[in-house]
Amino acid sequence: MKTVVINFLKKAFPFIMVIVLWRLSGRFWNPGGILAMIPIFYCSFVKNTPYFSIFAVLFCFLIDYNFDIKLFWTSVYCLTYAINGFQNYINISESKFNAIQPFMLFMIIVLFLISVAHMNSTVLFRMLWIFVWVSILYIPITQLIKKVSYD
């Protein structure tokens, strides 16, 4: 019985991590639950977790709700998922450091698109702060997911 519970928790850990990071949204440290994009990106594109893509779309929609943006994160995630499915040249799952470079590219493009709507120095510095913060936390969060779920 103990191993059944442990195996269930190992498989459920990425899902739980997304829920926790989304719920811990705060104005400065986690605006709109944006840190939930780390396990969403990692478990969708780097370590393909079964049944995670439907869950990721739901939480991208919830991040949209927190940001008060209509279907932006959801559509960007679906577009990235489609592009990743059609490409043959770049294998994100074989990238170094848990694919931090593709994640950083994804985030900088998305945050730039958000900041274009209201371009001023405050918004630009805010998006730069979010980019740096999410990039710094990417490795520890993905290492935790790897350690708990895939060992």
PDB file of C-alpha atoms in Angstrom:
ATOM      1  CA  MET A   1       0.000   0.000   0.000  1.00  0.00           C
ATOM      2  CA  LYS A   2       2.865   2.353   0.847  1.00  0.00           C
ATOM      3  CA  THR A   3       4.488   1.921  -2.572  1.00  0.00           C
ATOM      4  CA  VAL A   4       1.168   2.555  -4.329  1.00  0.00           C
ATOM      5  CA  VAL A   5       0.822   5.901  -2.551  1.00  0.00           C
ATOM      6  CA  ILE A   6       4.461   6.817  -3.245  1.00  0.00           C
ATOM      7  CA  ASN A   7       4.132   5.905  -6.932  1.00  0.00           C
ATOM      8  CA  PHE A   8       0.924   7.931  -7.180  1.00  0.00           C
ATOM      9  CA  LEU A   9       2.605  10.957  -5.578  1.00  0.00           C
ATOM     10  CA  LYS A  10       5.590  10.629  -7.934  1.00  0.00           C
ATOM     11  CA  LYS A  11       3.302  10.663 -10.957  1.00  0.00           C
ATOM     12  CA  ALA A  12       1.131  13.444  -9.550  1.00  0.00           C
ATOM     13  CA  PHE A  13       4.012  15.683  -8.449  1.00  0.00           C
ATOM     14  CA  PRO A  14       4.260  17.786 -11.659  1.00  0.00           C
ATOM     15  CA  PHE A  15       0.510  18.399 -11.540  1.00  0.00           C
ATOM     16  CA  ILE A  16       0.668  19.332  -7.854  1.00  0.00           C
ATOM     17  CA  MET A  17       3.649  21.619  -8.516  1.00  0.00           C
ATOM     18  CA  VAL A  18       1.688  23.559 -11.155  1.00  0.00           C
ATOM     19  CA  ILE A  19      -1.273  23.971  -8.809  1.00  0.00           C
ATOM     20  CA  VAL A  20       0.931  25.142  -5.927  1.00  0.00           C
ATOM     21  CA  LEU A  21       2.911  27.610  -8.054  1.00  0.00           C
ATOM     22  CA  TRP A  22      -0.271  28.993  -9.590  1.00  0.00           C
ATOM     23  CA  ARG A  23      -1.945  29.410  -6.185  1.00  0.00           C
ATOM     24  CA  LEU A  24       1.114  31.171  -4.735  1.00  0.00           C
ATOM     25  CA  SER A  25       0.626  34.111  -7.049  1.00  0.00           C
ATOM     26  CA  GLY A  26       1.775  37.403  -5.642  1.00  0.00           C
ATOM     27  CA  ARG A  27       2.136  40.870  -7.085  1.00  0.00           C
ATOM     28  CA  PHE A  28       5.938  40.981  -7.025  1.00  0.00           C
ATOM     29  CA  TRP A  29       7.301  37.436  -6.706  1.00  0.00           C
ATOM     30  CA  ASN A  30       4.790  35.496  -8.786  1.00  0.00           C
ATOM     31  CA  PRO A  31       2.496  37.828 -10.739  1.00  0.00           C
ATOM     32  CA  GLY A  32      -0.515  36.004 -12.110  1.00  0.00           C
ATOM     33  CA  GLY A  33       0.983  32.651 -11.114  1.00  0.00           C
ATOM     34  CA  ILE A  34       3.596  32.955 -13.865  1.00  0.00           C
ATOM     35  CA  LEU A  35       5.955  30.547 -12.078  1.00  0.00           C
ATOM     36  CA  ALA A  36       3.528  27.771 -12.998  1.00  0.00           C
ATOM     37  CA  MET A  37       4.833  28.131 -16.560  1.00  0.00           C
ATOM     38  CA  ILE A  38       8.077  26.459 -15.461  1.00  0.00           C
ATOM     39  CA  PRO A  39       6.601  22.991 -14.806  1.00  0.00           C
ATOM     40  CA  ILE A  40       4.136  23.510 -17.663  1.00  0.00           C
ATOM     41  CA  PHE A  41       6.992  24.083 -20.111  1.00  0.00           C
ATOM     42  CA  TYR A  42       9.220  21.396 -18.626  1.00  0.00           C
ATOM     43  CA  CYS A  43       6.613  18.635 -18.413  1.00  0.00           C
ATOM     44  CA  SER A  44       5.115  19.461 -21.816  1.00  0.00           C
ATOM     45  CA  PHE A  45       8.203  19.953 -23.965  1.00  0.00           C
ATOM     46  CA  VAL A  46      11.266  18.548 -22.158  1.00  0.00           C
ATOM     47  CA  LYS A  47       9.959  15.539 -20.226  1.00  0.00           C
ATOM     48  CA  ASN A  48       6.751  14.616 -21.957  1.00  0.00           C
ATOM     49  CA  THR A  49       4.455  13.693 -19.070  1.00  0.00           C
ATOM     50  CA  PRO A  50       1.352  11.673 -19.960  1.00  0.00           C
ATOM     51  CA  TYR A  51      -1.942  13.614 -19.864  1.00  0.00           C
ATOM     52  CA  PHE A  52      -0.110  16.815 -18.996  1.00  0.00           C
ATOM     53  CA  SER A  53      -0.955  18.822 -22.108  1.00  0.00           C
ATOM     54  CA  ILE A  54      -4.686  19.062 -21.279  1.00  0.00           C
ATOM     55  CA  PHE A  55      -3.804  20.086 -17.732  1.00  0.00           C
ATOM     56  CA  ALA A  56      -1.317  22.650 -19.070  1.00  0.00           C
ATOM     57  CA  VAL A  57      -3.933  24.237 -21.334  1.00  0.00           C
ATOM     58  CA  LEU A  58      -6.280  24.554 -18.357  1.00  0.00           C
ATOM     59  CA  PHE A  59      -3.638  26.251 -16.238  1.00  0.00           C
ATOM     60  CA  CYS A  60      -2.533  28.522 -19.067  1.00  0.00           C
ATOM     61  CA  PHE A  61      -6.169  29.619 -19.194  1.00  0.00           C
ATOM     62  CA  LEU A  62      -6.085  30.213 -15.420  1.00  0.00           C
ATOM     63  CA  ILE A  63      -2.892  32.258 -15.770  1.00  0.00           C
ATOM     64  CA  ASP A  64      -4.714  34.275 -18.435  1.00  0.00           C
ATOM     65  CA  TYR A  65      -7.521  34.791 -15.944  1.00  0.00           C
ATOM     66  CA  ASN A  66      -5.093  36.014 -13.261  1.00  0.00           C
ATOM     67  CA  PHE A  67      -3.361  38.358 -15.698  1.00  0.00           C
ATOM     68  CA  ASP A  68      -6.732  39.534 -17.045  1.00  0.00           C
ATOM     69  CA  ILE A  69      -5.554  38.727 -20.567  1.00  0.00           C
ATOM     70  CA  LYS A  70      -7.976  36.944 -22.868  1.00  0.00           C
ATOM     71  CA  LEU A  71      -6.468  33.623 -24.020  1.00  0.00           C
ATOM     72  CA  PHE A  72      -2.928  34.961 -24.492  1.00  0.00           C
ATOM     73  CA  TRP A  73      -0.954  32.358 -22.526  1.00  0.00           C
ATOM     74  CA  THR A  74      -3.279  29.605 -23.700  1.00  0.00           C
ATOM     75  CA  SER A  75      -2.832  30.462 -27.365  1.00  0.00           C
ATOM     76  CA  VAL A  76       0.936  30.913 -27.012  1.00  0.00           C
ATOM     77  CA  TYR A  77       1.203  27.531 -25.284  1.00  0.00           C
ATOM     78  CA  CYS A  78      -0.921  25.823 -27.963  1.00  0.00           C
ATOM     79  CA  LEU A  79       1.114  27.472 -30.732  1.00  0.00           C
ATOM     80  CA  THR A  80       4.388  26.401 -29.109  1.00  0.00           C
ATOM     81  CA  TYR A  81       3.037  22.881 -28.606  1.00  0.00           C
ATOM     82  CA  ALA A  82       2.080  22.696 -32.281  1.00  0.00           C
ATOM     83  CA  ILE A  83       5.437  24.071 -33.445  1.00  0.00           C
ATOM     84  CA  ASN A  84       7.269  21.603 -31.198  1.00  0.00           C
ATOM     85  CA  GLY A  85       5.218  18.746 -32.625  1.00  0.00           C
ATOM     86  CA  PHE A  86       6.009  19.637 -36.233  1.00  0.00           C
ATOM     87  CA  GLN A  87       9.705  20.406 -35.940  1.00  0.00           C
ATOM     88  CA  ASN A  88      12.407  17.804 -36.564  1.00  0.00           C
ATOM     89  CA  TYR A  89      15.633  19.768 -36.241  1.00  0.00           C
ATOM     90  CA  ILE A  90      15.724  20.747 -32.583  1.00  0.00           C
ATOM     91  CA  ASN A  91      15.235  18.174 -29.862  1.00  0.00           C
ATOM     92  CA  ILE A  92      14.340  20.143 -26.746  1.00  0.00           C
ATOM     93  CA  SER A  93      14.420  17.042 -24.532  1.00  0.00           C
ATOM     94  CA  GLU A  94      18.146  16.577 -25.271  1.00  0.00           C
ATOM     95  CA  SER A  95      19.105  20.167 -24.386  1.00  0.00           C
ATOM     96  CA  LYS A  96      21.532  20.894 -21.583  1.00  0.00           C
ATOM     97  CA  PHE A  97      20.502  22.166 -18.157  1.00  0.00           C
ATOM     98  CA  ASN A  98      16.917  20.934 -18.443  1.00  0.00           C
ATOM     99  CA  ALA A  99      16.421  23.009 -21.620  1.00  0.00           C
ATOM    100  CA  ILE A 100      16.781  26.385 -19.955  1.00  0.00           C
ATOM    101  CA  GLN A 101      17.766  28.109 -23.207  1.00  0.00           C
ATOM    102  CA  PRO A 102      14.570  27.163 -25.082  1.00  0.00           C
ATOM    103  CA  PHE A 103      12.576  28.157 -21.995  1.00  0.00           C
ATOM    104  CA  MET A 104      14.313  31.527 -21.808  1.00  0.00           C
ATOM    105  CA  LEU A 105      13.663  32.097 -25.512  1.00  0.00           C
ATOM    106  CA  PHE A 106      10.008  31.197 -25.020  1.00  0.00           C
ATOM    107  CA  MET A 107       9.649  33.536 -22.036  1.00  0.00           C
ATOM    108  CA  ILE A 108      11.468  36.504 -23.571  1.00  0.00           C
ATOM    109  CA  ILE A 109       9.301  36.354 -26.694  1.00  0.00           C
ATOM    110  CA  VAL A 110       6.087  36.041 -24.704  1.00  0.00           C
ATOM    111  CA  LEU A 111       6.980  38.769 -22.204  1.00  0.00           C
ATOM    112  CA  PHE A 112       8.028  41.088 -25.015  1.00  0.00           C
ATOM    113  CA  LEU A 113       4.679  40.545 -26.732  1.00  0.00           C
ATOM    114  CA  ILE A 114       2.877  41.395 -23.495  1.00  0.00           C
ATOM    115  CA  SER A 115       4.943  44.535 -22.918  1.00  0.00           C
ATOM    116  CA  VAL A 116       4.376  45.835 -26.469  1.00  0.00           C
ATOM    117  CA  ALA A 117       0.758  46.614 -25.632  1.00  0.00           C
ATOM    118  CA  HIS A 118       1.746  49.157 -22.964  1.00  0.00           C
ATOM    119  CA  MET A 119       5.299  50.152 -23.782  1.00  0.00           C
ATOM    120  CA  ASN A 120       6.861  52.361 -21.147  1.00  0.00           C
ATOM    121  CA  SER A 121       9.859  52.060 -18.876  1.00  0.00           C
ATOM    122  CA  THR A 122       7.900  50.689 -15.914  1.00  0.00           C
ATOM    123  CA  VAL A 123       6.364  47.863 -17.912  1.00  0.00           C
ATOM    124  CA  LEU A 124       9.696  47.115 -19.585  1.00  0.00           C
ATOM    125  CA  PHE A 125      11.525  46.835 -16.250  1.00  0.00           C
ATOM    126  CA  ARG A 126       8.672  44.767 -14.818  1.00  0.00           C
ATOM    127  CA  MET A 127       8.882  42.287 -17.695  1.00  0.00           C
ATOM    128  CA  LEU A 128      12.666  42.224 -17.394  1.00  0.00           C
ATOM    129  CA  TRP A 129      12.320  41.440 -13.675  1.00  0.00           C
ATOM    130  CA  ILE A 130       9.821  38.644 -14.385  1.00  0.00           C
ATOM    131  CA  PHE A 131      12.117  37.193 -17.051  1.00  0.00           C
ATOM    132  CA  VAL A 132      15.164  37.199 -14.751  1.00  0.00           C
ATOM    133  CA  TRP A 133      13.199  35.790 -11.800  1.00  0.00           C
ATOM    134  CA  VAL A 134      11.583  32.973 -13.798  1.00  0.00           C
ATOM    135  CA  SER A 135      14.908  32.116 -15.443  1.00  0.00           C
ATOM    136  CA  ILE A 136      16.682  31.926 -12.083  1.00  0.00           C
ATOM    137  CA  LEU A 137      14.000  29.648 -10.613  1.00  0.00           C
ATOM    138  CA  TYR A 138      13.810  27.371 -13.669  1.00  0.00           C
ATOM    139  CA  ILE A 139      16.746  25.103 -12.753  1.00  0.00           C
ATOM    140  CA  PRO A 140      15.793  24.478  -9.075  1.00  0.00           C
ATOM    141  CA  ILE A 141      12.153  23.800  -9.902  1.00  0.00           C
ATOM    142  CA  THR A 142      12.960  21.455 -12.795  1.00  0.00           C
ATOM    143  CA  GLN A 143      15.587  19.651 -10.726  1.00  0.00           C
ATOM    144  CA  LEU A 144      12.995  19.122  -7.998  1.00  0.00           C
ATOM    145  CA  ILE A 145      10.512  17.748 -10.527  1.00  0.00           C
ATOM    146  CA  LYS A 146      13.193  15.454 -11.973  1.00  0.00           C
ATOM    147  CA  LYS A 147      14.276  14.241  -8.556  1.00  0.00           C
ATOM    148  CA  VAL A 148      10.783  13.477  -7.301  1.00  0.00           C
ATOM    149  CA  SER A 149       9.020  12.307 -10.450  1.00  0.00           C
ATOM    150  CA  TYR A 150      11.551  10.603 -12.671  1.00  0.00           C
ATOM    151  CA  ASP A 151      13.936   8.784 -10.327  1.00  0.00           C
TER     152      ASP A 151
END
